[in-house]
């Protein structure tokens, strides 16, 4: 076959222009099969001086003999007589590529990475290639960094497959595709530099494509519907199960599209970012608690915690129907909270992001009588230096303290000379962080407790 290749390509002949045929041919009306078969995707190559189908096949096609397929698709009678500037449609499946890769940039909890039927041990920096299956268990999270700088984050109980992770040689363009089988992902896509660059998310009933944006994709466990929600940029969404053809719709920032199992697409405006009440409050209790300003449009709220503002290292998440969201304990540190409102139709709204400090500092107390008087005891958790303060008031919670002991380092005070009567007491703590750059101290008190003394 090599004898049929006339190698007359000059340096100028290596220059070419490429354009992508609307990202995915599945987006063209009537091309139903393209949604189910990614191999039907095409790029368009503009024929240049000194180009031949033979040289094109040798340099850019996976099989040189596939030039005849390109010839047939484009209705070329004589491969030696092709005018300059003629657009050639070339199936992506025929083109040479080099494998790209993703790296595991952050993870927490129990995650699974499988490649070629083999389990890979999770580690930051782990290289992950095309064909890998990735899943997260409950209360587990991970973020992937793609070669072009795009990021993909999986929250809890999600499962995806990396079906395309390539760089096409003809166009020097990326070809990324991720299939979401369960749960949700967030795609933070770097601006695509070339017209032929492609980033797609496929689900059982829909496909979405972007050119640089921030958006979410979720497969509903109950209905099987797919929700696509655009935070920044613009997304194109097309149904994938319609028997009479698909129609792509644009989903700009602030809107979402829900695709049902029947192929119907519903578009909606996303709810605005909710307001977090007292976001600067130090989260010092064992469990974290966040309060959201109520909205008549929302049926609930979702909260995600990360150690970074880009939400690469996700630490915890929760959602609920009330305006108070509780989270289990997390280590001390500085964090970011992202809160969104949940709409009745299933859409998750636009996010509001707040910074907050987590410093565990708990406090409790008790009082009892003994052989040597009345003993007041306190206890609690917290890293750093802790100083306690005991206050005892007579007859009323609003009276002037008869005892106000400050700077206590121990956890017990015994008083042997309390006269008969009613007393109200409480204990406070001032806790300093172990971090020398953190000069903010935590102060908190127990509630007043009543003590009746009868000698």
Coordinates of C-alpha atoms in Angstrom, one line a residue:
X1 CA 0.0 0.0 0.0
X2 CA 2.9 2.4 0.7
X3 CA 3.7 2.5 -3.0
X4 CA 0.4 4.3 -3.6
X5 CA 1.3 7.2 -1.3
X6 CA 2.8 10.0 -3.2
X7 CA 4.8 11.9 -0.6
X8 CA 4.8 15.4 -2.1
X9 CA 4.0 17.3 1.1
X10 CA 6.0 20.5 1.5
X11 CA 6.4 22.6 4.7
X12 CA 3.6 24.8 3.6
X13 CA 1.5 21.7 2.9
X14 CA 1.7 20.8 6.6
X15 CA -0.2 23.9 7.5
X16 CA -3.9 23.5 7.8
X17 CA -7.0 25.0 9.2
X18 CA -9.5 22.9 11.1
X19 CA -12.9 23.5 12.5
X20 CA -15.1 21.3 14.6
X21 CA -18.4 20.3 13.3
X22 CA -20.5 21.8 16.1
X23 CA -18.6 19.9 18.7
X24 CA -20.6 16.7 18.5
X25 CA -22.6 15.5 15.4
X26 CA -25.2 14.2 17.9
X27 CA -26.2 17.8 18.3
X28 CA -27.4 18.0 14.7
X29 CA -31.1 17.4 14.2
X30 CA -31.8 13.9 13.0
X31 CA -28.5 12.4 14.0
X32 CA -29.8 10.1 16.7
X33 CA -27.2 7.4 16.2
X34 CA -24.4 9.9 16.9
X35 CA -25.6 10.3 20.5
X36 CA -25.2 6.6 21.1
X37 CA -22.1 6.2 19.0
X38 CA -19.3 8.7 19.6
X39 CA -17.4 7.2 16.7
X40 CA -19.7 9.2 14.3
X41 CA -18.1 12.5 15.3
X42 CA -16.2 14.4 12.6
X43 CA -13.8 17.3 12.1
X44 CA -13.4 19.3 8.9
X45 CA -10.0 19.8 7.3
X46 CA -9.4 22.5 4.8
X47 CA -7.3 21.1 1.9
X48 CA -4.0 23.0 1.5
X49 CA -1.4 23.4 -1.3
X50 CA 0.7 20.3 -1.8
X51 CA -1.7 18.2 0.3
X52 CA -2.8 14.7 -1.0
X53 CA -5.1 12.2 0.5
X54 CA -2.1 9.8 0.6
X55 CA 0.1 12.2 2.6
X56 CA -2.9 13.0 4.9
X57 CA -3.4 9.3 5.5
X58 CA 0.2 8.6 6.2
X59 CA 0.6 11.4 8.7
X60 CA -2.7 11.7 10.5
X61 CA -4.8 8.6 10.0
X62 CA -4.5 5.6 12.3
X63 CA -4.5 3.3 9.2
X64 CA -3.1 4.8 6.1
X65 CA -5.5 2.9 3.9
X66 CA -8.4 4.7 5.6
X67 CA -7.8 7.6 3.1
X68 CA -10.3 5.7 0.9
X69 CA -13.0 6.2 3.6
X70 CA -12.3 9.9 3.6
X71 CA -12.5 9.9 -0.2
X72 CA -15.9 8.1 -0.1
X73 CA -17.4 10.3 2.6
X74 CA -16.5 13.5 0.7
X75 CA -17.5 12.2 -2.7
X76 CA -14.0 12.6 -4.3
X77 CA -13.7 10.9 -7.6
X78 CA -10.0 11.4 -8.2
X79 CA -7.8 11.6 -5.1
X80 CA -5.1 13.3 -7.2
X81 CA -7.4 16.1 -8.2
X82 CA -8.6 18.0 -5.1
X83 CA -9.0 21.7 -5.3
X84 CA -7.3 24.0 -2.7
X85 CA -9.6 25.1 0.1
X86 CA -11.9 22.1 -0.3
X87 CA -13.3 21.1 3.1
X88 CA -12.9 17.4 4.0
X89 CA -15.0 15.8 6.6
X90 CA -13.0 13.2 8.5
X91 CA -14.3 10.9 11.2
X92 CA -12.5 11.4 14.5
X93 CA -12.3 7.6 14.9
X94 CA -9.9 7.4 12.0
X95 CA -7.5 10.0 13.4
X96 CA -4.2 9.3 15.1
X97 CA -3.9 10.5 18.7
X98 CA -1.7 10.3 21.7
X99 CA -3.1 9.3 25.1
X100 CA -3.7 12.1 27.5
X101 CA -4.0 11.5 31.3
X102 CA -5.6 12.8 34.4
X103 CA -4.0 13.1 37.9
X104 CA -5.7 12.5 41.2
X105 CA -5.2 15.9 42.8
X106 CA -7.2 15.4 46.0
X107 CA -9.3 12.8 47.7
X108 CA -10.8 11.9 51.1
X109 CA -12.6 8.8 52.3
X110 CA -13.1 5.6 50.4
X111 CA -12.6 5.9 46.7
X112 CA -12.0 3.3 43.9
X113 CA -9.9 3.7 40.8
X114 CA -9.9 0.8 38.3
X115 CA -7.9 0.6 35.1
X116 CA -7.8 -2.4 32.7
X117 CA -9.6 -4.5 35.4
X118 CA -7.0 -3.6 38.0
X119 CA -7.5 -1.7 41.2
X120 CA -5.1 1.2 41.6
X121 CA -4.1 2.4 45.1
X122 CA -5.4 6.0 45.5
X123 CA -2.6 8.5 46.0
X124 CA -2.3 12.2 45.3
X125 CA -0.6 12.5 41.9
X126 CA -1.8 9.1 40.7
X127 CA -2.0 9.0 36.9
X128 CA -5.4 7.9 35.5
X129 CA -5.9 7.1 31.8
X130 CA -8.7 6.5 29.3
X131 CA -10.9 3.6 30.2
X132 CA -10.7 4.0 34.0
X133 CA -13.7 3.5 36.3
X134 CA -13.8 5.8 39.3
X135 CA -16.2 5.8 42.2
X136 CA -16.7 7.4 45.6
X137 CA -18.3 5.8 48.7
X138 CA -20.6 7.8 51.1
X139 CA -18.8 10.7 52.7
X140 CA -16.0 10.4 50.2
X141 CA -14.7 12.9 47.6
X142 CA -12.1 13.3 44.9
X143 CA -10.9 15.8 42.3
X144 CA -9.1 15.0 39.0
X145 CA -6.8 17.4 37.2
X146 CA -6.8 17.0 33.4
X147 CA -3.8 17.7 31.2
X148 CA -5.3 21.0 29.9
X149 CA -5.9 22.3 33.5
X150 CA -9.6 21.3 33.6
X151 CA -10.8 19.8 36.9
X152 CA -13.5 17.2 37.6
X153 CA -14.8 16.7 41.1
X154 CA -16.9 13.8 42.4
X155 CA -18.9 14.1 45.6
X156 CA -20.2 11.2 47.6
X157 CA -21.8 8.1 46.1
X158 CA -20.9 8.8 42.5
X159 CA -19.5 6.7 39.7
X160 CA -17.9 7.8 36.4
X161 CA -16.0 6.3 33.4
X162 CA -13.3 8.1 31.5
X163 CA -14.3 7.2 28.0
X164 CA -12.1 9.6 26.1
X165 CA -8.8 11.1 27.2
X166 CA -6.8 12.0 24.0
X167 CA -5.0 14.6 22.0
X168 CA -5.8 14.5 18.3
X169 CA -2.6 14.9 16.2
X170 CA -4.3 16.4 13.1
X171 CA -5.8 19.3 15.1
X172 CA -3.5 19.2 18.1
X173 CA -6.7 19.4 20.1
X174 CA -8.0 17.7 23.2
X175 CA -10.7 15.0 23.1
X176 CA -12.1 14.5 26.6
X177 CA -15.3 12.6 27.5
X178 CA -16.6 11.4 30.9
X179 CA -19.6 9.2 31.3
X180 CA -21.6 9.6 34.5
X181 CA -23.3 6.4 35.6
X182 CA -24.3 7.5 39.1
X183 CA -24.4 10.5 41.3
X184 CA -23.0 13.8 40.1
X185 CA -19.8 15.6 39.0
X186 CA -18.7 19.2 38.8
X187 CA -16.7 20.1 35.7
X188 CA -14.5 23.2 35.9
X189 CA -13.3 23.3 32.3
X190 CA -10.4 25.4 31.2
X191 CA -11.0 27.7 28.2
X192 CA -10.6 25.5 25.2
X193 CA -7.9 27.1 22.9
X194 CA -8.7 25.4 19.6
X195 CA -12.0 25.1 17.7
X196 CA -11.5 21.3 17.6
X197 CA -11.1 21.0 21.4
X198 CA -13.9 18.9 22.9
X199 CA -15.0 18.3 26.5
X200 CA -18.1 16.3 26.9
X201 CA -20.1 14.7 29.7
X202 CA -22.3 11.7 28.8
X203 CA -25.1 10.2 30.8
X204 CA -27.6 7.4 30.1
X205 CA -30.0 9.9 28.6
X206 CA -28.1 13.1 27.6
X207 CA -24.8 14.6 26.5
X208 CA -23.4 18.0 27.2
X209 CA -20.5 19.8 25.6
X210 CA -18.7 23.0 26.5
X211 CA -15.9 25.4 25.5
X212 CA -14.7 26.4 28.9
X213 CA -17.1 26.8 31.8
X214 CA -18.1 25.7 35.3
X215 CA -21.1 23.3 35.4
X216 CA -22.7 20.4 37.3
X217 CA -24.1 17.2 36.0
X218 CA -26.3 14.9 38.1
X219 CA -28.1 11.6 37.4
X220 CA -31.2 11.3 39.6
X221 CA -31.3 8.0 41.3
X222 CA -35.1 7.7 41.3
X223 CA -36.3 9.0 37.9
X224 CA -33.1 8.6 35.9
X225 CA -33.4 12.2 34.7
X226 CA -30.2 14.1 34.1
X227 CA -29.8 17.7 35.4
X228 CA -27.2 20.0 33.9
X229 CA -26.6 23.3 35.7
X230 CA -24.4 26.0 34.3
X231 CA -22.6 28.3 36.8
X232 CA -20.2 30.0 34.4
X233 CA -19.9 30.1 30.6
X234 CA -22.4 28.1 28.4
X235 CA -23.2 24.4 27.9
X236 CA -24.9 22.7 25.0
X237 CA -27.2 19.8 26.0
X238 CA -28.9 17.2 23.8
X239 CA -31.1 14.3 24.6
X240 CA -29.9 10.9 23.6
X241 CA -32.9 8.6 23.5
X242 CA -35.4 10.4 21.2
X243 CA -36.4 8.1 18.2
X244 CA -37.3 11.0 16.0
X245 CA -34.0 12.9 16.4
X246 CA -32.4 15.2 19.0
X247 CA -32.4 18.9 19.3
X248 CA -29.6 20.7 21.2
X249 CA -30.3 23.6 23.5
X250 CA -28.1 26.2 24.9
X251 CA -27.8 26.4 28.7
X252 CA -26.1 29.7 29.6
X253 CA -24.9 30.7 33.1
X254 CA -27.6 30.8 35.7
X255 CA -29.8 28.2 33.9
X256 CA -30.3 24.5 33.9
X257 CA -31.7 21.7 31.7
X258 CA -33.4 18.5 32.9
X259 CA -33.5 15.6 30.4
X260 CA -35.9 12.8 31.1
X261 CA -35.5 9.2 30.2
X262 CA -38.0 9.8 27.3
X263 CA -35.7 12.5 25.8
X264 CA -37.8 15.5 26.9
X265 CA -35.8 18.5 28.0
X266 CA -37.0 21.1 30.4
X267 CA -35.1 24.3 30.9
X268 CA -35.2 26.5 34.0
X269 CA -33.6 29.5 35.7
X270 CA -31.5 28.5 38.7
X271 CA -32.4 29.8 42.1
X272 CA -30.1 32.7 43.2
X273 CA -27.3 32.2 45.8
X274 CA -28.7 31.8 49.3
X275 CA -27.5 33.9 52.2
X276 CA -25.6 32.2 55.0
X277 CA -26.4 33.7 58.4
X278 CA -23.5 34.7 60.6
X279 CA -20.9 33.2 58.2
X280 CA -18.0 34.6 60.2
X281 CA -18.9 32.6 63.3
X282 CA -16.2 30.3 64.5
X283 CA -17.4 26.7 64.3
X284 CA -16.3 25.5 67.7
X285 CA -18.9 22.9 68.7
X286 CA -18.4 19.2 68.1
X287 CA -20.7 19.2 65.1
X288 CA -20.8 22.1 62.7
X289 CA -24.0 24.1 62.2
X290 CA -24.9 26.6 59.5
X291 CA -28.0 28.6 59.3
X292 CA -29.4 29.8 55.9
X293 CA -31.8 32.7 55.4
X294 CA -35.1 31.1 54.4
X295 CA -36.4 31.5 50.8
X296 CA -40.0 30.8 49.7
X297 CA -38.7 29.3 46.4
X298 CA -36.4 26.7 48.0
X299 CA -37.4 23.3 49.3
X300 CA -34.0 22.8 50.9
X301 CA -30.3 23.6 50.7
X302 CA -27.1 21.9 50.0
X303 CA -23.8 22.6 51.7
X304 CA -20.3 21.6 50.6
X305 CA -17.1 22.2 52.7
X306 CA -13.6 22.4 51.1
X307 CA -10.2 23.3 52.3
X308 CA -9.6 25.6 49.3
X309 CA -11.6 28.3 47.5
X310 CA -11.5 26.3 44.3
X311 CA -13.2 23.3 46.0
X312 CA -10.6 20.9 44.8
X313 CA -10.2 19.3 48.3
X314 CA -13.7 18.6 49.4
X315 CA -14.0 17.8 53.1
X316 CA -17.7 17.3 53.8
X317 CA -21.2 17.8 52.4
X318 CA -24.8 17.7 53.4
X319 CA -28.2 18.7 52.3
X320 CA -31.6 19.1 54.0
X321 CA -35.0 20.6 53.8
X322 CA -34.7 22.9 56.8
X323 CA -32.7 26.1 57.0
X324 CA -30.3 24.7 59.5
X325 CA -27.6 22.4 58.1
X326 CA -25.5 20.1 60.4
X327 CA -22.2 18.5 59.6
X328 CA -20.1 16.0 61.6
X329 CA -16.9 17.2 63.1
X330 CA -13.9 18.1 60.9
X331 CA -10.3 19.0 61.9
X332 CA -9.4 22.5 63.0
X333 CA -8.5 24.9 60.2
X334 CA -9.6 27.5 57.7
X335 CA -12.3 26.3 55.3
X336 CA -14.7 27.4 52.6
X337 CA -18.5 26.7 52.6
X338 CA -20.5 26.6 49.4
X339 CA -24.3 26.8 49.9
X340 CA -26.9 26.3 47.2
X341 CA -30.7 26.3 47.2
X342 CA -32.7 23.3 46.0
X343 CA -35.7 24.0 43.8
X344 CA -38.9 21.9 43.7
X345 CA -38.2 20.8 40.1
X346 CA -34.9 19.1 41.2
X347 CA -32.5 21.9 40.1
X348 CA -29.6 23.0 42.4
X349 CA -29.2 26.8 42.4
X350 CA -26.3 29.2 42.0
X351 CA -23.7 29.0 44.8
X352 CA -22.7 31.4 47.5
X353 CA -19.2 30.8 49.0
X354 CA -18.1 31.9 52.4
X355 CA -14.8 31.5 54.4
X356 CA -15.0 30.3 58.0
X357 CA -12.8 29.1 60.8
X358 CA -13.1 25.7 62.5
X359 CA -11.6 25.5 66.0
X360 CA -13.0 22.8 68.3
X361 CA -13.8 24.2 71.8
X362 CA -16.4 22.4 73.9
X363 CA -17.3 23.1 77.5
X364 CA -19.6 21.5 80.1
X365 CA -19.8 21.6 83.9
X366 CA -21.3 20.0 87.0
X367 CA -21.7 20.8 90.7
X368 CA -22.2 18.5 93.7
X369 CA -21.7 18.5 97.4
X370 CA -19.1 16.5 99.3
X371 CA -17.4 16.2 102.7
X372 CA -15.5 19.4 102.2
X373 CA -18.2 21.6 100.6
X374 CA -19.5 22.1 97.1
X375 CA -17.4 21.1 94.2
X376 CA -17.7 22.8 90.8
X377 CA -16.1 20.8 87.9
X378 CA -15.8 21.5 84.2
X379 CA -14.6 19.6 81.1
X380 CA -14.3 20.0 77.4
X381 CA -12.2 19.5 74.2
X382 CA -10.0 21.8 72.3
X383 CA -6.5 22.2 71.0
X384 CA -4.4 25.1 72.4
X385 CA -4.1 26.8 75.8
X386 CA -7.3 27.0 77.8
X387 CA -8.1 29.3 80.7
X388 CA -11.3 28.9 82.7
X389 CA -13.5 31.4 84.6
X390 CA -16.0 30.5 87.4
X391 CA -18.9 32.8 88.2
X392 CA -21.4 32.3 91.1
X393 CA -24.4 34.6 91.6
X394 CA -26.9 34.8 94.5
X395 CA -30.7 34.7 94.1
X396 CA -30.8 35.8 90.4
X397 CA -29.0 35.3 87.1
X398 CA -28.8 39.1 86.7
X399 CA -27.2 39.9 90.1
X400 CA -23.6 40.8 90.6
X401 CA -21.4 37.8 90.9
X402 CA -20.3 37.0 94.5
X403 CA -17.5 34.8 93.1
X404 CA -15.7 35.6 89.9
X405 CA -12.5 33.5 89.6
X406 CA -10.5 34.1 86.3
X407 CA -7.4 32.5 84.8
X408 CA -8.1 29.0 86.2
X409 CA -6.0 26.3 84.6
X410 CA -7.4 23.3 86.6
X411 CA -10.8 21.8 86.2
X412 CA -12.2 21.9 89.7
X413 CA -13.0 24.4 92.4
X414 CA -14.3 23.4 95.9
X415 CA -16.2 26.0 98.1
X416 CA -16.8 25.2 101.7
X417 CA -18.4 28.4 103.0
X418 CA -21.5 28.8 100.8
X419 CA -24.4 30.0 103.0
X420 CA -27.9 28.6 102.6
X421 CA -29.8 29.9 99.7
X422 CA -30.2 29.8 95.9
X423 CA -27.3 30.3 93.6
X424 CA -26.7 30.4 89.9
X425 CA -23.4 29.5 88.5
X426 CA -21.6 29.1 85.1
X427 CA -18.1 28.4 83.8
X428 CA -16.4 30.0 80.8
X429 CA -13.3 29.2 78.8
X430 CA -10.9 31.3 76.8
X431 CA -9.0 29.1 74.3
X432 CA -6.0 30.2 72.2
X433 CA -5.0 28.4 69.0
X434 CA -1.7 26.5 68.7
X435 CA -1.1 28.4 65.5
X436 CA 1.2 31.4 66.4
X437 CA -0.3 33.4 63.5
X438 CA -3.8 32.9 64.7
X439 CA -4.3 35.5 67.4
X440 CA -8.1 35.2 67.6
X441 CA -9.2 33.5 70.9
X442 CA -12.4 31.6 71.4
X443 CA -14.6 32.6 74.4
X444 CA -17.7 30.6 75.4
X445 CA -19.8 30.0 78.5
X446 CA -22.0 27.2 79.8
X447 CA -25.6 28.1 80.5
X448 CA -26.4 29.1 84.1
X449 CA -27.2 26.2 86.4
X450 CA -29.2 26.6 89.6
X451 CA -27.8 25.3 92.9
X452 CA -29.7 25.2 96.2
X453 CA -27.6 25.1 99.3
X454 CA -29.1 23.8 102.6
X455 CA -26.5 23.1 105.3

